[in-house]
mmCIF file with all atom_site columns, C-alpha atoms in Angstrom:
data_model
loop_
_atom_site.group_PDB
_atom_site.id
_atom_site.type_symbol
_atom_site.label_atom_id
_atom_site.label_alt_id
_atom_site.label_comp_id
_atom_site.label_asym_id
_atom_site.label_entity_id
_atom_site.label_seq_id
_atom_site.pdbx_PDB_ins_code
_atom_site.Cartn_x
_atom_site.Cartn_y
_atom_site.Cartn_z
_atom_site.occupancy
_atom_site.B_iso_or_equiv
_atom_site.pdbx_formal_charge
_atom_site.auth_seq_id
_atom_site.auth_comp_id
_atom_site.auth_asym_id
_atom_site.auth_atom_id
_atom_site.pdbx_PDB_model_num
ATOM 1   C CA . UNK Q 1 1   ? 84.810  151.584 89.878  1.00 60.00 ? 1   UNK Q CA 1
ATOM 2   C CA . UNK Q 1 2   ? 86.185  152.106 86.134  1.00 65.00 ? 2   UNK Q CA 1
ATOM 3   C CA . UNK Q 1 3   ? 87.448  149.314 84.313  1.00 66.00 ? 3   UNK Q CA 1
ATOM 4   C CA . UNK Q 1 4   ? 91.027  150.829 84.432  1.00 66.00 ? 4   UNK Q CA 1
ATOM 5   C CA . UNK Q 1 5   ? 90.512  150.642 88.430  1.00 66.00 ? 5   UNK Q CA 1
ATOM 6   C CA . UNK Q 1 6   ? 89.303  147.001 88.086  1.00 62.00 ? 6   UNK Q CA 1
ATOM 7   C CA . UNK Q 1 7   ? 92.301  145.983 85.371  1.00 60.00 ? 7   UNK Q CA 1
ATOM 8   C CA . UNK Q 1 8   ? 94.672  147.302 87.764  1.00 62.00 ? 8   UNK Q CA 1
ATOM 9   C CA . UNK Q 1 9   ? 93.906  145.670 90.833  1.00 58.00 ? 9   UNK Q CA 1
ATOM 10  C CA . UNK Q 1 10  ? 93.726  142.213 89.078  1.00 56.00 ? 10  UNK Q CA 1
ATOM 11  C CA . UNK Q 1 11  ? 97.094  142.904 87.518  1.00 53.00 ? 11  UNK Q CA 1
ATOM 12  C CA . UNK Q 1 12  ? 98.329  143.473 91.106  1.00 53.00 ? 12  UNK Q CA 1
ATOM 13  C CA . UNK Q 1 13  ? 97.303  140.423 92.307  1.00 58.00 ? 13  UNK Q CA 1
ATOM 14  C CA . UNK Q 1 14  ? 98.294  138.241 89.637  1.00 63.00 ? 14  UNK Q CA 1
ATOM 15  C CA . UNK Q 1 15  ? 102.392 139.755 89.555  1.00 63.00 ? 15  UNK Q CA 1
ATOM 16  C CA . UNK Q 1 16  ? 103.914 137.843 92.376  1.00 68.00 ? 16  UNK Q CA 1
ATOM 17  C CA . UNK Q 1 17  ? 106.447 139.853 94.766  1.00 78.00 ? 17  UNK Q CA 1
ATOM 18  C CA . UNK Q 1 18  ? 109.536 138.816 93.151  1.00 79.00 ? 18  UNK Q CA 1
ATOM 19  C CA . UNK Q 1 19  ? 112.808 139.857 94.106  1.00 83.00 ? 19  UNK Q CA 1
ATOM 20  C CA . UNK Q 1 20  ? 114.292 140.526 91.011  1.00 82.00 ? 20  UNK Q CA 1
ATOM 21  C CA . UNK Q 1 21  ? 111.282 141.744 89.049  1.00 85.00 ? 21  UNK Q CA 1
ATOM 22  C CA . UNK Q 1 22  ? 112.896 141.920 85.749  1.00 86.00 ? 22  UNK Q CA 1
ATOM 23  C CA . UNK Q 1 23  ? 113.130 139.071 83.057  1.00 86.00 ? 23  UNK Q CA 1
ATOM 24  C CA . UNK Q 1 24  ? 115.571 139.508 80.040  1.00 87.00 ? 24  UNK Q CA 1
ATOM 25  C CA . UNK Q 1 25  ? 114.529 136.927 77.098  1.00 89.00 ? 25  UNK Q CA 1
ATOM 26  C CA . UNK Q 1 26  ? 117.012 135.767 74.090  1.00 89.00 ? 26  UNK Q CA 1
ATOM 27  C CA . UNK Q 1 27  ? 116.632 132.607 72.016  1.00 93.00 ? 27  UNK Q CA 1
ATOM 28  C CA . UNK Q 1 28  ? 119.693 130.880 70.931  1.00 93.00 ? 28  UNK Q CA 1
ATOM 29  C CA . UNK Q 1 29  ? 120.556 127.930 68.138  1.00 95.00 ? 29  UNK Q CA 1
ATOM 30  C CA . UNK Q 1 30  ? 120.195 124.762 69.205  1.00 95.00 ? 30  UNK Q CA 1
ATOM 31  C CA . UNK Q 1 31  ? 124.342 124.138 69.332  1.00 95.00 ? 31  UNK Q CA 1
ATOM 32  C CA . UNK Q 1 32  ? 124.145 126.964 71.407  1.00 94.00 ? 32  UNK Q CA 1
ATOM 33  C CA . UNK Q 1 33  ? 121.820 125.629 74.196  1.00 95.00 ? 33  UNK Q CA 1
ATOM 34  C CA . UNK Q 1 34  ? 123.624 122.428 73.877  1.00 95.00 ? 34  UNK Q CA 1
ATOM 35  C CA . UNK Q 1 35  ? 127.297 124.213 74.465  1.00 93.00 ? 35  UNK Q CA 1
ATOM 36  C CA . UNK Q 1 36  ? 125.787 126.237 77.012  1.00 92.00 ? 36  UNK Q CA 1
ATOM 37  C CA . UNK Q 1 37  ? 123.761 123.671 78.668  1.00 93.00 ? 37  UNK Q CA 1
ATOM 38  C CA . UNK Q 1 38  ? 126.928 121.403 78.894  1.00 90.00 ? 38  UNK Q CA 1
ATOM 39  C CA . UNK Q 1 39  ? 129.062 124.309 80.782  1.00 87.00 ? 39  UNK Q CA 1
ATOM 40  C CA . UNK Q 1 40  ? 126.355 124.781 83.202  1.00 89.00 ? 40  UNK Q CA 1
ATOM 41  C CA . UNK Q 1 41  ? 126.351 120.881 84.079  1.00 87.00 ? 41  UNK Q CA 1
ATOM 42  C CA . UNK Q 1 42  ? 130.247 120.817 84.308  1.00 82.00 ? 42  UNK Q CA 1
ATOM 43  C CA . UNK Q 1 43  ? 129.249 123.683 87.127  1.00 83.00 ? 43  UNK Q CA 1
ATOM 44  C CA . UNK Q 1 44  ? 126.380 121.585 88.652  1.00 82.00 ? 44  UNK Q CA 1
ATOM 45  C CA . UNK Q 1 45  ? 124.349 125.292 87.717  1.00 88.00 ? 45  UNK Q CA 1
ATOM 46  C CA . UNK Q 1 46  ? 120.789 125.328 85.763  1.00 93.00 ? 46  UNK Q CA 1
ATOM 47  C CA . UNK Q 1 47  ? 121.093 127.060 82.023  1.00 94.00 ? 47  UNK Q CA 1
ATOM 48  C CA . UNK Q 1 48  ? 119.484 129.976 83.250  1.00 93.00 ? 48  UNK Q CA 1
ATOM 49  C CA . UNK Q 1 49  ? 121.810 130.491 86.632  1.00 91.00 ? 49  UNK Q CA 1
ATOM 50  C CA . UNK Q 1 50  ? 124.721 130.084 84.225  1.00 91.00 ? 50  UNK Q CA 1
ATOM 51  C CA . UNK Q 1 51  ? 124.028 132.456 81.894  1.00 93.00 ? 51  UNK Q CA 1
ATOM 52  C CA . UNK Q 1 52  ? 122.911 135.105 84.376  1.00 91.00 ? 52  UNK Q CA 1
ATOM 53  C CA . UNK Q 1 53  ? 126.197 134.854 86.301  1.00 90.00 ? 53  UNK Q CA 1
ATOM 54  C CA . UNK Q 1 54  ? 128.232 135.471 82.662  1.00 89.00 ? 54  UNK Q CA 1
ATOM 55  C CA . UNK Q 1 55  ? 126.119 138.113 81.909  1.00 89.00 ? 55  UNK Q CA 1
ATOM 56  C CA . UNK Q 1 56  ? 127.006 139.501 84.730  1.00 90.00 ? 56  UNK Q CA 1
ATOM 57  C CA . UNK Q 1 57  ? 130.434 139.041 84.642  1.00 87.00 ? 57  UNK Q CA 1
ATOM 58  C CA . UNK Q 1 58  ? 131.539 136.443 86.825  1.00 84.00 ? 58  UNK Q CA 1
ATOM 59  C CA . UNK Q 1 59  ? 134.496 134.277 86.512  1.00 83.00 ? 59  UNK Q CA 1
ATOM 60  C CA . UNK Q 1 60  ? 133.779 130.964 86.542  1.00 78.00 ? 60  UNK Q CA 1
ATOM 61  C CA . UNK Q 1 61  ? 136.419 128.635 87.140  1.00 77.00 ? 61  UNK Q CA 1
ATOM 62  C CA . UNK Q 1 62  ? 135.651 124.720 86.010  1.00 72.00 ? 62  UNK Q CA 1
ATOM 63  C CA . UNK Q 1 63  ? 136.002 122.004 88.711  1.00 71.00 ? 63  UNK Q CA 1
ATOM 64  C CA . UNK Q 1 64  ? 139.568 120.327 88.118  1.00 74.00 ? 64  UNK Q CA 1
ATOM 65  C CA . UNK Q 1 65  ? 137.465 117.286 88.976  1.00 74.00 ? 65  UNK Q CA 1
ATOM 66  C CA . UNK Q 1 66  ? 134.177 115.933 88.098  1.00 75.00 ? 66  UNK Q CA 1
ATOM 67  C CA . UNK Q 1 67  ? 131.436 114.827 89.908  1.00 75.00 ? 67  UNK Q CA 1
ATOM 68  C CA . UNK Q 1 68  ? 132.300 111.073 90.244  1.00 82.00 ? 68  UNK Q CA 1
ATOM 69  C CA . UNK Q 1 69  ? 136.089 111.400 90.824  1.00 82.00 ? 69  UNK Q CA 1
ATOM 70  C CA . UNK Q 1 70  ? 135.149 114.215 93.531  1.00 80.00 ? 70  UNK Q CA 1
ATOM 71  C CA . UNK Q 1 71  ? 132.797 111.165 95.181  1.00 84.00 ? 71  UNK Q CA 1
ATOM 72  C CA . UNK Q 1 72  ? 135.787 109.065 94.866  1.00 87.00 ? 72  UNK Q CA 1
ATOM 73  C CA . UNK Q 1 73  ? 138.251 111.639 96.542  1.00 84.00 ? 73  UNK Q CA 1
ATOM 74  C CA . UNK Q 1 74  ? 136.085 112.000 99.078  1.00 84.00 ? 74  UNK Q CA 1
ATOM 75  C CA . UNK Q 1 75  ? 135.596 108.104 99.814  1.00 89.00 ? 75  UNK Q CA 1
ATOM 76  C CA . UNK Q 1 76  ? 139.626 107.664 99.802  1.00 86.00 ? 76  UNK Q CA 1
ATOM 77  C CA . UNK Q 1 77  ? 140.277 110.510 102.370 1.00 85.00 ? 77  UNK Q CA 1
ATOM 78  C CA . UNK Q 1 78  ? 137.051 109.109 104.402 1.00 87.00 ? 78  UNK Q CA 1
ATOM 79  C CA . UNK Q 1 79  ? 139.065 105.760 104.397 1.00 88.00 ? 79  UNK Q CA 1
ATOM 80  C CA . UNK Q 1 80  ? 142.592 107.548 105.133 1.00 85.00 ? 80  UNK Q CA 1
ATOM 81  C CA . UNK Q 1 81  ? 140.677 109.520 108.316 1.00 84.00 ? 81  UNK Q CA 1
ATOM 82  C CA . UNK Q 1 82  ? 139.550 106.357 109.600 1.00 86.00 ? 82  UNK Q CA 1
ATOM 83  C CA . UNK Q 1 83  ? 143.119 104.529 109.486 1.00 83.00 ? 83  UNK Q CA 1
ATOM 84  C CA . UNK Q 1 84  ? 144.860 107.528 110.926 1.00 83.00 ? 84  UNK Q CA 1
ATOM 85  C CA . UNK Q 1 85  ? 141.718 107.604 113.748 1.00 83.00 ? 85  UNK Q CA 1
ATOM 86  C CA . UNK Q 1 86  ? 142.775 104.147 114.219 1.00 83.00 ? 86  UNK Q CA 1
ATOM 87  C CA . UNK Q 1 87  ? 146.388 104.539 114.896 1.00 78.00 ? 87  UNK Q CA 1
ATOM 88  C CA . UNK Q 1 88  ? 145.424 107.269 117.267 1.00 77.00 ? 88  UNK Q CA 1
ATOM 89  C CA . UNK Q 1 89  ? 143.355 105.225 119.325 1.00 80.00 ? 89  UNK Q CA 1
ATOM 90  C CA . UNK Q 1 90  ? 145.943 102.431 119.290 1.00 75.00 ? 90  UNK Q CA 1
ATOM 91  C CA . UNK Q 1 91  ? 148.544 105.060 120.607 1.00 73.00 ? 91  UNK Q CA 1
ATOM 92  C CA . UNK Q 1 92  ? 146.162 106.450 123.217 1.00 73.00 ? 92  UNK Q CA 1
ATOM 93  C CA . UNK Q 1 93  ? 145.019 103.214 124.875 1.00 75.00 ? 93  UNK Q CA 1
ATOM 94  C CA . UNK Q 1 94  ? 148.642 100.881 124.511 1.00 73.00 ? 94  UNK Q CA 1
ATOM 95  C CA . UNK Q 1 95  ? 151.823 102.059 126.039 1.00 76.00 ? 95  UNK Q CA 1
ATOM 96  C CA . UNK Q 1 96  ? 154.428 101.885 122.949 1.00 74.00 ? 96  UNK Q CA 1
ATOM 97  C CA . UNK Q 1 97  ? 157.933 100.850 122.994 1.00 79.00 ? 97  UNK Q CA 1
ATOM 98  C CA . UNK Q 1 98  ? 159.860 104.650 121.845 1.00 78.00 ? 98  UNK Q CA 1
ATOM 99  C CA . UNK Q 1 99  ? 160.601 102.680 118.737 1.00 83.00 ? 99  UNK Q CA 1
ATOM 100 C CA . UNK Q 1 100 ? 157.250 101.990 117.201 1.00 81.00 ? 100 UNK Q CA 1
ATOM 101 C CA . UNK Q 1 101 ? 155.708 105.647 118.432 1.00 78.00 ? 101 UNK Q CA 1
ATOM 102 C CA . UNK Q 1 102 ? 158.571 106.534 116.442 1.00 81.00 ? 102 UNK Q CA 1
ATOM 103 C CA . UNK Q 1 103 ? 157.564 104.773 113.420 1.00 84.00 ? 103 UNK Q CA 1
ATOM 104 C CA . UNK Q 1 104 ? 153.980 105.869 113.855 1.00 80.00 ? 104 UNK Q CA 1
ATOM 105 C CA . UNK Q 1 105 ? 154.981 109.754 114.160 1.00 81.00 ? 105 UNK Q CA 1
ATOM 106 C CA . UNK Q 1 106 ? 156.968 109.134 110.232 1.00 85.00 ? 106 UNK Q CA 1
ATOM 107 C CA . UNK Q 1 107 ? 154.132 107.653 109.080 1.00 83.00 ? 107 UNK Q CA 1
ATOM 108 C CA . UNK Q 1 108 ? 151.617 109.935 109.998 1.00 83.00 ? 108 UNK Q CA 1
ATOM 109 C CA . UNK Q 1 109 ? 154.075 112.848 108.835 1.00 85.00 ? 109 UNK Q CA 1
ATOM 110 C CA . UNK Q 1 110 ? 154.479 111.277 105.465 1.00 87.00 ? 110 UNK Q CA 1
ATOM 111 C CA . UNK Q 1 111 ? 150.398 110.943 105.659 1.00 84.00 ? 111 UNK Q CA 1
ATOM 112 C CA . UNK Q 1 112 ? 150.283 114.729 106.440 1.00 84.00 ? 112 UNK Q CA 1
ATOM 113 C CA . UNK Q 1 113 ? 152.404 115.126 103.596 1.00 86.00 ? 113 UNK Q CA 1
ATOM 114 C CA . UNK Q 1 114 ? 150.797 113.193 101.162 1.00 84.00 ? 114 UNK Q CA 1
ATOM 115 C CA . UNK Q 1 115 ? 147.156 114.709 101.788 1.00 82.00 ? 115 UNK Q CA 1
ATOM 116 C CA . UNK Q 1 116 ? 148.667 118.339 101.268 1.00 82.00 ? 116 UNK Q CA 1
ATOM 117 C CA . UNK Q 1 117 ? 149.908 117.600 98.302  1.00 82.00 ? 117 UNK Q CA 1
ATOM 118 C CA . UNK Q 1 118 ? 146.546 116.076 97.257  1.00 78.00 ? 118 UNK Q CA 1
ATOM 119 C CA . UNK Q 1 119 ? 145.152 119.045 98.488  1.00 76.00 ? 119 UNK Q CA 1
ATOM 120 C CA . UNK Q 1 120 ? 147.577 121.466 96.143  1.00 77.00 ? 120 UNK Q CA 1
ATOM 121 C CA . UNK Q 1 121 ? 146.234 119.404 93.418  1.00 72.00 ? 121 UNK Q CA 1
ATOM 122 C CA . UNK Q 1 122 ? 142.668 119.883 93.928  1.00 71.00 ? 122 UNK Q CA 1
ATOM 123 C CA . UNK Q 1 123 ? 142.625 123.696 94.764  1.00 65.00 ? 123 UNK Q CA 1
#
């Protein structure tokens, strides 16, 4: 076996199946990492996912709400779920007089009403 043979079966082995085989390299200024490391957080995306999706031409559209007000939304409509599971239950296991069913149908309406505008605000 030549040494070309030998070279090329050890470079075989040691290039791991990748799917995209191809690695593009740039260095940037240090302002620059920072700016683009700072986008990619306010995405919850790695530098290097980030970059590849601009590159590529994607159009990335920033969260209208970060991380920690998102965990808050979600704990207040949690919390709204619950009540409204609660006056469902009440309405499914008491007879009502027509009076208070009617009082619980506005308020669940308005409810409805309130979490779709919450929802036009977050989309």
């Amino acid at each position: 076996m030549s040494e070309r043979e030998i070279f090329e079966d050890t470079s075989a082995e040691r290039n791991p199946k990748r799917k995209e085989p191809k690695q593009i390299s740039f260095r940037v200024s240090e302002p620059e990492f920072e700016k683009l490391k700072r986008s990619a957080e306010s995405l919850q995306m790695s530098v290097p996912a980030f970059v590849k999706s601009k590159a590529q031409g994607a159009k990335i559209v920033t969260p209208k709400v970060d991380r920690a007000g998102a965990i808050e939304i979600a704990k207040q409509l949690r919390a709204i779920g619950n009540n409204i599971n609660q006056m469902a239950r009440a309405t499914n296991t008491a007879e009502l007089n027509p009076n208070l069913a009617a009082n619980l149908t506005a308020e669940l309406q308005k409810t409805q009403k309130e979490l779709n505008q919450l929802w036009k605000n977050l989309t």
